XYZ file of C-alpha atoms in Angstrom:
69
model
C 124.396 150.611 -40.297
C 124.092 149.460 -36.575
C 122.556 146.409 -35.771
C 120.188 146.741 -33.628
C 117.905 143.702 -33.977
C 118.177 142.603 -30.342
C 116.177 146.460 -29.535
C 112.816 145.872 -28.144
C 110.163 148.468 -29.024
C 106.573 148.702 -27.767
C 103.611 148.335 -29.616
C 100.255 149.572 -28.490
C 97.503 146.955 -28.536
C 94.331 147.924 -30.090
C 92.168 145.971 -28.181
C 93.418 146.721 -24.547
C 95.951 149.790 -25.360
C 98.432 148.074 -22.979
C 102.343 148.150 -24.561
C 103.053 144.829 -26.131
C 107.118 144.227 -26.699
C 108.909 142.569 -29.565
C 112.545 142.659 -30.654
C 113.113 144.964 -34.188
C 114.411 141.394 -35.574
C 111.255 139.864 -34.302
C 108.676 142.298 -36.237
C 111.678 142.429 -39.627
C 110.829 138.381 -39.582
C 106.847 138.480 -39.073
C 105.532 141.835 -38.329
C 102.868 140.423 -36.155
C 102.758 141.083 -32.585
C 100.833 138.806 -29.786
C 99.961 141.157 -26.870
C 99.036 139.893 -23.128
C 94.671 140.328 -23.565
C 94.889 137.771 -26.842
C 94.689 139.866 -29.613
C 96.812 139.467 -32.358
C 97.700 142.204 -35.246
C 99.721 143.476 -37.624
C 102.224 146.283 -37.296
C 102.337 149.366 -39.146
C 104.992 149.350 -41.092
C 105.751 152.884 -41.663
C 105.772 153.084 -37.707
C 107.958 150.916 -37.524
C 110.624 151.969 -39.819
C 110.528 155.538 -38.146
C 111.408 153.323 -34.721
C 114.109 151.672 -36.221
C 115.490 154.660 -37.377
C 115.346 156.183 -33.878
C 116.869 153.488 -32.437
C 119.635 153.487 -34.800
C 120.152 156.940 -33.944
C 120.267 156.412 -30.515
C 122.863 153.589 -30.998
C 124.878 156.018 -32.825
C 124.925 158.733 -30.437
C 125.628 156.140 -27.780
C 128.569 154.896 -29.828
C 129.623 158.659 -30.646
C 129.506 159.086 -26.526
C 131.210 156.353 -25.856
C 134.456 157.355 -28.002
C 134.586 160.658 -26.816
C 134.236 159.224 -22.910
């Protein structure tokens, strides 16, 4: 497995819809996110394991890319 803790992913507020950012190791420690307007709340967690998976696709393919370059 790739790490790829240091990826930042977006998380849509519900309060204000705006994207609020935190790092996949951030939201593995506390899965809370603080967005911009105030609000505070809780990730969904089956959203973000299908993130994390497409990010450590994306790492792979990079990786993959990278060998072949």
């Amino acid at each position: 497995m790739l790490d790829v803790g240091g990826v930042e992913l977006e998380f849509p507020c519900p309060r204000c819809a705006a994207a609020a950012r935190a790092t996949i190791e951030a939201v593995r420690f506390l899965p809370v996110i603080d967005c911009a307007c105030g609000e505070r709340f809780g990730v969904c967690l089956e959203t973000f394991a299908q993130q994390v998976s497409s990010a450590e696709a994306a790492a792979k393919a990079a990786r993959r890319a990278r060998r072949r370059a």
